[in-house]
Amino acid sequence: MTYTHLCAWRVIGGIGMPSDLDTVTLASGEGWSYSLMRDIDKAFAVSDRGAALAFLALQGIFGPAKVGTLEERLAEEIKELQEARRNKTGSYPILLFAATGPVDVTLGNSAQQRDEYVLTFDAFDKAAIRQRFVRQHRAMQLALALESKARVRFDEATVGTYCTNADGHTVYSLSISGGKAEIIVASPLDPEATETVAQRFELLSTSTKLDSAVRLYADMAIYGREPFRVFISGWAALEILINKTFKELEERFFSTLAIPHQPEMSAKFLAAVRRTMEGKHSLIDRFTLVSSVLLPKQAAEAAEADLSAFKLIKKLRDEIAHGSTFDEGGMPIDELSDLLLKYLAADTERTTGAASAPASAT
């Protein structure tokens, strides 16, 4: 059979829908696509019916003498489900992922055939289908977030998986088993930016260099995470980024130094200095070099502000590591997010040549 897997997140902060568009296609490949949408009721119509059936099954709808027909109760439950989802997503743009592909399905004796669908239990592994796209989702979330100067978070709104058999019937496999106020700032996504988002996504979803940083950013960007966990994930992602890029950028730094006299001997001396200092640079030293090479046209004031923010964030991380008390509500989450996205954007731009707002921010 063929599975259809859907997943949607409300995009909180930073990114808004273009005023004249209801759908913006971000990236697509064989059997999958990502889009930014205003409303997902139509996209989830088939999946919503399966979710409603699962709920009604728990209520014993297939028992005797219920009020109304099955289809009437099903329609009412779908309506309530969609209203609840709209209340959750509000006016936020929605990142929609859709995928299709082949899957082995085992229909047991409990399968019930209806006019348009088949209802069964645990006929295929939904979790395995969902898991195969997790890394890809993280890459897209980061690729999209890098298009904004403001902090962006993602809150899963709904997910659904169903199958279609050779007769065109939908097969629903049911699995029954037992803060502080903040201002959200967002700007409409420029339709022309979709090419940039797609380029970043291609890089982040295929390259393994920053796998850990991408995973940690995704953890940081989950809406509702407690500040401490957000801070630790964000710091770890930033530290990985600096350490991963330092060696390559150090090579570029030394290779571009102007040596007016005895270049061969000077090069030998610089090589000796590098050997002596290998492994001895502090994290702040590494950040300083990465900043100078990764953002060579950045104004001096902006570079100093980045360094000051990095030192402040590192100081708090060190204090936490040494057991000092701290105010979780006052953690510099926004500053950390801004710094991480700015340098991730600069690194991806260096690789893809894609223009990105955070990297050029001053």
mmCIF file of C-alpha atoms in Angstrom:
data_model
loop_
_atom_site.group_PDB
_atom_site.id
_atom_site.type_symbol
_atom_site.label_atom_id
_atom_site.label_comp_id
_atom_site.label_asym_id
_atom_site.label_seq_id
_atom_site.Cartn_x
_atom_site.Cartn_y
_atom_site.Cartn_z
ATOM 1 C CA MET A 1 0.000 0.000 0.000
ATOM 2 C CA THR A 2 0.920 3.673 -0.108
ATOM 3 C CA TYR A 3 1.218 5.687 3.085
ATOM 4 C CA THR A 4 0.539 9.398 3.442
ATOM 5 C CA HIS A 5 2.287 11.083 6.351
ATOM 6 C CA LEU A 6 1.484 14.654 7.382
ATOM 7 C CA CYS A 7 2.999 16.825 10.080
ATOM 8 C CA ALA A 8 2.311 20.489 10.826
ATOM 9 C CA TRP A 9 3.857 23.042 13.170
ATOM 10 C CA ARG A 10 2.723 26.536 13.999
ATOM 11 C CA VAL A 11 5.630 28.913 13.420
ATOM 12 C CA ILE A 12 5.882 31.261 16.387
ATOM 13 C CA GLY A 13 7.778 34.495 15.912
ATOM 14 C CA GLY A 14 10.009 35.802 13.171
ATOM 15 C CA ILE A 15 8.169 34.438 10.125
ATOM 16 C CA GLY A 16 4.809 35.602 8.802
ATOM 17 C CA MET A 17 2.751 34.739 5.724
ATOM 18 C CA PRO A 18 2.964 37.061 2.703
ATOM 19 C CA SER A 19 -0.206 39.162 2.682
ATOM 20 C CA ASP A 20 -1.267 38.030 -0.790
ATOM 21 C CA LEU A 21 -0.534 34.303 -0.508
ATOM 22 C CA ASP A 22 -2.190 31.395 1.300
ATOM 23 C CA THR A 23 0.558 28.867 0.497
ATOM 24 C CA VAL A 24 4.303 29.202 -0.041
ATOM 25 C CA THR A 25 6.171 26.117 -1.265
ATOM 26 C CA LEU A 26 9.540 25.891 0.489
ATOM 27 C CA ALA A 27 11.132 22.660 -0.724
ATOM 28 C CA SER A 28 10.159 19.365 -2.306
ATOM 29 C CA GLY A 29 11.644 16.089 -3.416
ATOM 30 C CA GLU A 30 10.550 12.655 -4.540
ATOM 31 C CA GLY A 31 7.500 11.864 -2.431
ATOM 32 C CA TRP A 32 7.746 14.784 0.022
ATOM 33 C CA SER A 33 7.258 18.532 0.316
ATOM 34 C CA TYR A 34 7.350 21.429 2.799
ATOM 35 C CA SER A 35 5.007 24.405 2.570
ATOM 36 C CA LEU A 36 4.104 27.436 4.643
ATOM 37 C CA MET A 37 0.319 27.795 4.887
ATOM 38 C CA ARG A 38 -2.428 29.832 6.492
ATOM 39 C CA ASP A 39 -4.877 26.949 6.881
ATOM 40 C CA ILE A 40 -4.380 23.181 6.824
ATOM 41 C CA ASP A 41 -7.955 21.884 7.157
ATOM 42 C CA LYS A 42 -8.088 20.851 3.491
ATOM 43 C CA ALA A 43 -4.656 19.190 3.617
ATOM 44 C CA PHE A 44 -5.656 17.234 6.744
ATOM 45 C CA ALA A 45 -9.235 16.370 5.719
ATOM 46 C CA VAL A 46 -8.535 12.647 5.220
ATOM 47 C CA SER A 47 -6.243 12.442 8.245
ATOM 48 C CA ASP A 48 -8.759 14.256 10.460
ATOM 49 C CA ARG A 49 -11.361 11.607 9.688
ATOM 50 C CA GLY A 50 -8.942 8.964 10.958
ATOM 51 C CA ALA A 51 -8.248 10.938 14.149
ATOM 52 C CA ALA A 52 -11.981 11.340 14.726
ATOM 53 C CA LEU A 53 -12.545 7.615 14.190
ATOM 54 C CA ALA A 54 -9.848 6.824 16.746
ATOM 55 C CA PHE A 55 -11.496 9.081 19.317
ATOM 56 C CA LEU A 56 -14.945 7.660 18.679
ATOM 57 C CA ALA A 57 -13.573 4.126 18.901
ATOM 58 C CA LEU A 58 -12.397 4.947 22.415
ATOM 59 C CA GLN A 59 -15.913 6.117 23.214
ATOM 60 C CA GLY A 60 -17.316 2.788 22.102
ATOM 61 C CA ILE A 61 -19.019 4.086 18.972
ATOM 62 C CA PHE A 62 -19.100 0.655 17.442
ATOM 63 C CA GLY A 63 -21.232 -0.610 20.296
ATOM 64 C CA PRO A 64 -25.028 -0.699 20.111
ATOM 65 C CA ALA A 65 -27.608 2.111 20.251
ATOM 66 C CA LYS A 66 -25.708 5.401 20.038
ATOM 67 C CA VAL A 67 -27.376 8.749 19.369
ATOM 68 C CA GLY A 68 -27.135 9.596 15.663
ATOM 69 C CA THR A 69 -25.552 7.650 12.839
ATOM 70 C CA LEU A 70 -21.850 6.912 12.667
ATOM 71 C CA GLU A 71 -21.379 9.466 9.894
ATOM 72 C CA GLU A 72 -23.244 12.141 11.881
ATOM 73 C CA ARG A 73 -21.133 11.565 14.958
ATOM 74 C CA LEU A 74 -18.006 11.422 12.811
ATOM 75 C CA ALA A 75 -18.806 14.750 11.149
ATOM 76 C CA GLU A 76 -19.396 16.394 14.523
ATOM 77 C CA GLU A 77 -16.120 15.072 15.916
ATOM 78 C CA ILE A 78 -14.159 16.268 12.854
ATOM 79 C CA LYS A 79 -15.704 19.716 13.260
ATOM 80 C CA GLU A 80 -14.659 19.865 16.927
ATOM 81 C CA LEU A 81 -11.160 18.622 16.094
ATOM 82 C CA GLN A 82 -10.645 21.288 13.432
ATOM 83 C CA GLU A 83 -12.006 24.060 15.654
ATOM 84 C CA ALA A 84 -9.622 23.043 18.443
ATOM 85 C CA ARG A 85 -6.710 23.074 16.002
ATOM 86 C CA ARG A 86 -7.657 26.510 14.661
ATOM 87 C CA ASN A 87 -7.812 27.836 18.209
ATOM 88 C CA LYS A 88 -4.303 26.499 18.793
ATOM 89 C CA THR A 89 -2.722 27.717 15.572
ATOM 90 C CA GLY A 90 -4.485 31.094 15.619
ATOM 91 C CA SER A 91 -3.054 33.497 13.063
ATOM 92 C CA TYR A 92 0.399 31.903 13.055
ATOM 93 C CA PRO A 93 1.718 30.546 9.755
ATOM 94 C CA ILE A 94 1.832 26.763 9.614
ATOM 95 C CA LEU A 95 4.754 24.713 8.348
ATOM 96 C CA LEU A 96 3.284 21.662 6.625
ATOM 97 C CA PHE A 97 5.202 18.507 5.720
ATOM 98 C CA ALA A 98 3.617 15.899 3.463
ATOM 99 C CA ALA A 99 5.149 12.594 2.368
ATOM 100 C CA THR A 100 4.010 9.487 0.522
ATOM 101 C CA GLY A 101 5.665 6.133 -0.061
ATOM 102 C CA PRO A 102 5.225 2.358 -0.043
ATOM 103 C CA VAL A 103 4.614 0.490 3.205
ATOM 104 C CA ASP A 104 3.800 -3.073 4.240
ATOM 105 C CA VAL A 105 0.339 -3.307 5.808
ATOM 106 C CA THR A 106 -1.097 -6.282 7.680
ATOM 107 C CA LEU A 107 -4.894 -6.290 7.941
ATOM 108 C CA GLY A 108 -6.133 -8.415 10.807
ATOM 109 C CA ASN A 109 -9.495 -10.079 11.306
ATOM 110 C CA SER A 110 -10.723 -6.959 13.104
ATOM 111 C CA ALA A 111 -10.554 -4.820 9.938
ATOM 112 C CA GLN A 112 -13.896 -3.194 9.105
ATOM 113 C CA GLN A 113 -14.717 -2.207 5.524
ATOM 114 C CA ARG A 114 -16.805 0.928 5.024
ATOM 115 C CA ASP A 115 -17.875 2.576 1.770
ATOM 116 C CA GLU A 116 -14.800 4.808 1.489
ATOM 117 C CA TYR A 117 -12.367 3.472 4.056
ATOM 118 C CA VAL A 118 -11.083 0.492 5.975
ATOM 119 C CA LEU A 119 -10.705 0.658 9.741
ATOM 120 C CA THR A 120 -8.189 -1.608 11.456
ATOM 121 C CA PHE A 121 -5.733 -1.674 14.351
ATOM 122 C CA ASP A 122 -1.913 -1.579 14.383
ATOM 123 C CA ALA A 123 -1.650 -2.592 10.720
ATOM 124 C CA PHE A 124 1.617 -0.752 10.039
ATOM 125 C CA ASP A 125 4.359 1.023 11.970
ATOM 126 C CA LYS A 126 3.468 4.721 12.075
ATOM 127 C CA ALA A 127 6.328 5.518 14.432
ATOM 128 C CA ALA A 128 8.901 4.156 11.974
ATOM 129 C CA ILE A 129 7.493 6.316 9.176
ATOM 130 C CA ARG A 130 7.574 9.388 11.375
ATOM 131 C CA GLN A 131 11.093 8.703 12.632
ATOM 132 C CA ARG A 132 12.630 8.534 9.156
ATOM 133 C CA PHE A 133 11.874 12.234 8.595
ATOM 134 C CA VAL A 134 12.990 13.676 11.963
ATOM 135 C CA ARG A 135 16.429 14.801 10.780
ATOM 136 C CA GLN A 136 14.883 16.340 7.683
ATOM 137 C CA HIS A 137 12.368 18.299 9.807
ATOM 138 C CA ARG A 138 15.139 19.747 11.960
ATOM 139 C CA ALA A 139 16.976 20.908 8.866
ATOM 140 C CA MET A 140 13.889 22.628 7.435
ATOM 141 C CA GLN A 141 13.041 24.342 10.720
ATOM 142 C CA LEU A 142 16.528 25.785 10.944
ATOM 143 C CA ALA A 143 16.600 26.718 7.245
ATOM 144 C CA LEU A 144 13.347 28.645 7.696
ATOM 145 C CA ALA A 145 14.362 30.242 10.997
ATOM 146 C CA LEU A 146 17.548 31.597 9.432
ATOM 147 C CA GLU A 147 15.363 33.783 7.214
ATOM 148 C CA SER A 148 14.371 35.866 10.260
ATOM 149 C CA LYS A 149 16.204 38.271 12.539
ATOM 150 C CA ALA A 150 13.827 37.457 15.405
ATOM 151 C CA ARG A 151 13.636 34.284 17.466
ATOM 152 C CA VAL A 152 11.576 31.543 15.812
ATOM 153 C CA ARG A 153 10.011 28.532 17.520
ATOM 154 C CA PHE A 154 7.982 25.583 16.295
ATOM 155 C CA ASP A 155 5.010 23.995 18.044
ATOM 156 C CA GLU A 156 3.625 20.783 16.598
ATOM 157 C CA ALA A 157 -0.034 21.394 15.793
ATOM 158 C CA THR A 158 -1.039 18.004 14.435
ATOM 159 C CA VAL A 159 0.277 14.852 12.794
ATOM 160 C CA GLY A 160 -1.412 12.064 10.880
ATOM 161 C CA THR A 161 -0.580 8.931 8.901
ATOM 162 C CA TYR A 162 -2.879 6.761 6.823
ATOM 163 C CA CYS A 163 -2.666 4.390 3.844
ATOM 164 C CA THR A 164 -4.401 3.972 0.510
ATOM 165 C CA ASN A 165 -5.040 0.496 -0.915
ATOM 166 C CA ALA A 166 -5.128 -0.628 -4.549
ATOM 167 C CA ASP A 167 -8.873 0.095 -4.748
ATOM 168 C CA GLY A 168 -8.350 3.706 -3.699
ATOM 169 C CA HIS A 169 -9.826 3.189 -0.231
ATOM 170 C CA THR A 170 -8.250 4.918 2.741
ATOM 171 C CA VAL A 171 -6.919 2.508 5.371
ATOM 172 C CA TYR A 172 -6.916 3.888 8.902
ATOM 173 C CA SER A 173 -4.778 1.961 11.362
ATOM 174 C CA LEU A 174 -5.746 2.916 14.898
ATOM 175 C CA SER A 175 -3.285 2.550 17.748
ATOM 176 C CA ILE A 176 -5.084 2.485 21.084
ATOM 177 C CA SER A 177 -2.807 2.624 24.113
ATOM 178 C CA GLY A 178 -2.915 3.291 27.516
ATOM 179 C CA GLY A 179 5.293 31.110 32.195
ATOM 180 C CA LYS A 180 5.945 34.447 31.360
ATOM 181 C CA ALA A 181 4.177 36.754 28.897
ATOM 182 C CA GLU A 182 6.120 37.650 25.781
ATOM 183 C CA ILE A 183 5.778 39.703 22.640
ATOM 184 C CA ILE A 184 5.893 37.689 19.429
ATOM 185 C CA VAL A 185 7.392 39.586 16.494
ATOM 186 C CA ALA A 186 7.057 38.313 12.935
ATOM 187 C CA SER A 187 7.566 39.654 9.428
ATOM 188 C CA PRO A 188 5.957 38.265 6.251
ATOM 189 C CA LEU A 189 8.167 35.788 4.428
ATOM 190 C CA ASP A 190 9.371 37.258 1.156
ATOM 191 C CA PRO A 191 8.200 34.828 -1.569
ATOM 192 C CA GLU A 192 11.592 35.293 -3.230
ATOM 193 C CA ALA A 193 13.235 33.944 -0.068
ATOM 194 C CA THR A 194 11.921 30.440 -0.726
ATOM 195 C CA GLU A 195 14.920 29.724 -2.957
ATOM 196 C CA THR A 196 17.249 30.676 -0.115
ATOM 197 C CA VAL A 197 15.316 28.488 2.330
ATOM 198 C CA ALA A 198 15.489 25.576 -0.123
ATOM 199 C CA GLN A 199 19.266 26.026 -0.542
ATOM 200 C CA ARG A 200 19.812 26.030 3.205
ATOM 201 C CA PHE A 201 17.546 23.029 3.647
ATOM 202 C CA GLU A 202 19.475 21.088 1.004
ATOM 203 C CA LEU A 203 22.735 21.805 2.823
ATOM 204 C CA LEU A 204 21.477 21.181 6.356
ATOM 205 C CA SER A 205 19.604 17.987 5.483
ATOM 206 C CA THR A 206 22.498 16.370 3.607
ATOM 207 C CA SER A 207 25.630 17.600 5.387
ATOM 208 C CA THR A 208 26.685 15.819 8.566
ATOM 209 C CA LYS A 209 29.109 18.522 9.738
ATOM 210 C CA LEU A 210 26.569 20.308 11.907
ATOM 211 C CA ASP A 211 24.186 17.438 12.677
ATOM 212 C CA SER A 212 24.470 17.982 16.425
ATOM 213 C CA ALA A 213 24.018 21.743 16.164
ATOM 214 C CA VAL A 214 20.915 21.309 14.000
ATOM 215 C CA ARG A 215 19.450 18.766 16.440
ATOM 216 C CA LEU A 216 20.123 21.025 19.423
ATOM 217 C CA TYR A 217 18.641 24.037 17.644
ATOM 218 C CA ALA A 218 15.480 22.012 16.978
ATOM 219 C CA ASP A 219 15.274 21.201 20.688
ATOM 220 C CA MET A 220 15.803 24.871 21.536
ATOM 221 C CA ALA A 221 13.090 25.939 19.078
ATOM 222 C CA ILE A 222 10.300 23.778 20.508
ATOM 223 C CA TYR A 223 7.639 26.121 21.831
ATOM 224 C CA GLY A 224 6.991 25.776 25.564
ATOM 225 C CA ARG A 225 10.402 24.384 26.504
ATOM 226 C CA GLU A 226 11.523 25.463 29.976
ATOM 227 C CA PRO A 227 14.147 28.273 29.809
ATOM 228 C CA PHE A 228 16.929 26.193 31.372
ATOM 229 C CA ARG A 229 16.650 23.445 28.756
ATOM 230 C CA VAL A 230 16.414 26.027 25.962
ATOM 231 C CA PHE A 231 19.566 27.737 27.240
ATOM 232 C CA ILE A 232 21.570 24.524 27.574
ATOM 233 C CA SER A 233 20.548 23.289 24.108
ATOM 234 C CA GLY A 234 21.258 26.661 22.520
ATOM 235 C CA TRP A 235 24.639 27.024 24.182
ATOM 236 C CA ALA A 236 25.680 23.500 23.194
ATOM 237 C CA ALA A 237 24.670 24.205 19.576
ATOM 238 C CA LEU A 238 26.671 27.459 19.537
ATOM 239 C CA GLU A 239 29.735 25.811 21.089
ATOM 240 C CA ILE A 240 29.615 22.988 18.541
ATOM 241 C CA LEU A 241 29.315 25.493 15.700
ATOM 242 C CA ILE A 242 32.354 27.466 16.874
ATOM 243 C CA ASN A 243 34.507 24.392 17.427
ATOM 244 C CA LYS A 244 33.469 22.756 14.137
ATOM 245 C CA THR A 245 34.209 25.824 12.027
ATOM 246 C CA PHE A 246 37.322 27.045 13.852
ATOM 247 C CA LYS A 247 39.883 24.761 12.244
ATOM 248 C CA GLU A 248 38.719 25.500 8.703
ATOM 249 C CA LEU A 249 38.456 29.237 9.309
ATOM 250 C CA GLU A 250 41.815 29.331 11.088
ATOM 251 C CA GLU A 251 43.367 27.927 7.918
ATOM 252 C CA ARG A 252 41.713 30.660 5.889
ATOM 253 C CA PHE A 253 42.826 33.327 8.376
ATOM 254 C CA PHE A 254 46.498 32.396 8.142
ATOM 255 C CA SER A 255 46.403 31.863 4.384
ATOM 256 C CA THR A 256 45.222 35.433 3.797
ATOM 257 C CA LEU A 257 47.823 37.154 5.973
ATOM 258 C CA ALA A 258 49.988 39.573 4.015
ATOM 259 C CA ILE A 259 53.685 38.712 4.478
ATOM 260 C CA PRO A 260 55.872 41.384 2.822
ATOM 261 C CA HIS A 261 59.322 39.894 3.603
ATOM 262 C CA GLN A 262 60.714 36.371 3.246
ATOM 263 C CA PRO A 263 57.286 34.751 2.750
ATOM 264 C CA GLU A 264 58.702 31.207 2.827
ATOM 265 C CA MET A 265 60.443 31.699 6.173
ATOM 266 C CA SER A 266 57.505 33.645 7.560
ATOM 267 C CA ALA A 267 55.199 30.797 6.583
ATOM 268 C CA LYS A 268 57.450 28.344 8.449
ATOM 269 C CA PHE A 269 57.297 30.560 11.532
ATOM 270 C CA LEU A 270 53.510 30.828 11.374
ATOM 271 C CA ALA A 271 53.251 27.059 10.983
ATOM 272 C CA ALA A 272 55.379 26.638 14.111
ATOM 273 C CA VAL A 273 53.155 29.072 15.998
ATOM 274 C CA ARG A 274 50.084 27.113 14.954
ATOM 275 C CA ARG A 275 51.639 23.831 16.063
ATOM 276 C CA THR A 276 52.554 25.345 19.416
ATOM 277 C CA MET A 277 49.060 26.777 19.946
ATOM 278 C CA GLU A 278 47.152 23.764 18.683
ATOM 279 C CA GLY A 279 44.501 22.842 21.235
ATOM 280 C CA LYS A 280 45.406 25.788 23.478
ATOM 281 C CA HIS A 281 43.002 28.418 22.140
ATOM 282 C CA SER A 282 40.204 29.266 24.551
ATOM 283 C CA LEU A 283 36.617 29.154 23.353
ATOM 284 C CA ILE A 284 36.515 32.956 23.405
ATOM 285 C CA ASP A 285 39.652 33.053 21.222
ATOM 286 C CA ARG A 286 38.001 30.640 18.811
ATOM 287 C CA PHE A 287 34.824 32.707 18.670
ATOM 288 C CA THR A 288 36.865 35.849 17.986
ATOM 289 C CA LEU A 289 38.603 34.260 15.007
ATOM 290 C CA VAL A 290 35.398 32.681 13.673
ATOM 291 C CA SER A 291 33.652 36.053 13.887
ATOM 292 C CA SER A 292 36.443 37.862 12.054
ATOM 293 C CA VAL A 293 36.577 35.376 9.170
ATOM 294 C CA LEU A 294 32.913 34.391 8.939
ATOM 295 C CA LEU A 295 31.644 37.990 8.956
ATOM 296 C CA PRO A 296 34.530 40.000 7.471
ATOM 297 C CA LYS A 297 32.366 42.985 6.476
ATOM 298 C CA GLN A 298 30.594 43.323 9.795
ATOM 299 C CA ALA A 299 30.982 46.705 11.505
ATOM 300 C CA ALA A 300 33.459 46.772 14.394
ATOM 301 C CA GLU A 301 30.713 47.822 16.819
ATOM 302 C CA ALA A 302 28.570 44.842 15.838
ATOM 303 C CA ALA A 303 31.524 42.456 16.169
ATOM 304 C CA GLU A 304 32.300 43.809 19.650
ATOM 305 C CA ALA A 305 28.629 43.448 20.608
ATOM 306 C CA ASP A 306 28.697 39.808 19.463
ATOM 307 C CA LEU A 307 31.832 39.135 21.496
ATOM 308 C CA SER A 308 30.348 40.784 24.595
ATOM 309 C CA ALA A 309 27.162 38.736 24.245
ATOM 310 C CA PHE A 310 29.183 35.544 23.796
ATOM 311 C CA LYS A 311 31.237 36.272 26.920
ATOM 312 C CA LEU A 312 28.087 36.997 28.943
ATOM 313 C CA ILE A 313 26.400 33.787 27.818
ATOM 314 C CA LYS A 314 29.546 31.723 28.441
ATOM 315 C CA LYS A 315 29.919 33.241 31.912
ATOM 316 C CA LEU A 316 26.405 32.108 32.828
ATOM 317 C CA ARG A 317 27.043 28.642 31.420
ATOM 318 C CA ASP A 318 30.244 28.378 33.480
ATOM 319 C CA GLU A 319 28.433 29.510 36.625
ATOM 320 C CA ILE A 320 25.718 26.905 36.081
ATOM 321 C CA ALA A 321 28.371 24.221 35.515
ATOM 322 C CA HIS A 322 29.979 25.146 38.847
ATOM 323 C CA GLY A 323 26.710 24.935 40.751
ATOM 324 C CA SER A 324 25.969 28.635 41.177
ATOM 325 C CA THR A 325 22.378 29.729 41.643
ATOM 326 C CA PHE A 326 20.717 31.481 38.707
ATOM 327 C CA ASP A 327 17.421 33.103 37.758
ATOM 328 C CA GLU A 328 15.800 30.858 35.161
ATOM 329 C CA GLY A 329 13.352 33.598 34.209
ATOM 330 C CA GLY A 330 16.184 36.022 33.467
ATOM 331 C CA MET A 331 18.315 33.790 31.265
ATOM 332 C CA PRO A 332 19.536 35.515 28.048
ATOM 333 C CA ILE A 333 17.543 33.232 25.748
ATOM 334 C CA ASP A 334 16.861 35.836 23.066
ATOM 335 C CA GLU A 335 20.497 36.967 22.987
ATOM 336 C CA LEU A 336 21.654 33.356 22.673
ATOM 337 C CA SER A 337 19.122 32.618 19.935
ATOM 338 C CA ASP A 338 20.120 35.742 17.993
ATOM 339 C CA LEU A 339 23.814 34.871 18.186
ATOM 340 C CA LEU A 340 23.326 31.228 17.234
ATOM 341 C CA LEU A 341 21.119 32.019 14.243
ATOM 342 C CA LYS A 342 23.395 34.811 13.067
ATOM 343 C CA TYR A 343 26.476 32.592 12.938
ATOM 344 C CA LEU A 344 24.629 29.561 11.599
ATOM 345 C CA ALA A 345 23.267 31.777 8.829
ATOM 346 C CA ALA A 346 26.735 33.115 8.052
ATOM 347 C CA ASP A 347 28.161 29.598 7.895
ATOM 348 C CA THR A 348 25.417 28.302 5.593
ATOM 349 C CA GLU A 349 25.735 31.406 3.403
ATOM 350 C CA ARG A 350 29.462 30.754 3.125
ATOM 351 C CA THR A 351 28.684 27.272 1.831
ATOM 352 C CA THR A 352 25.637 27.912 -0.333
ATOM 353 C CA GLY A 353 26.126 31.550 -1.289
ATOM 354 C CA ALA A 354 22.565 32.199 -0.107
ATOM 355 C CA ALA A 355 21.857 35.675 1.208
ATOM 356 C CA SER A 356 20.368 35.565 4.693
ATOM 357 C CA ALA A 357 19.074 38.300 6.939
ATOM 358 C CA PRO A 358 20.676 37.283 10.267
ATOM 359 C CA ALA A 359 24.146 36.960 8.752
ATOM 360 C CA SER A 360 24.094 40.528 7.494
ATOM 361 C CA ALA A 361 22.593 41.971 10.649
ATOM 362 C CA THR A 362 24.614 44.657 12.336
#
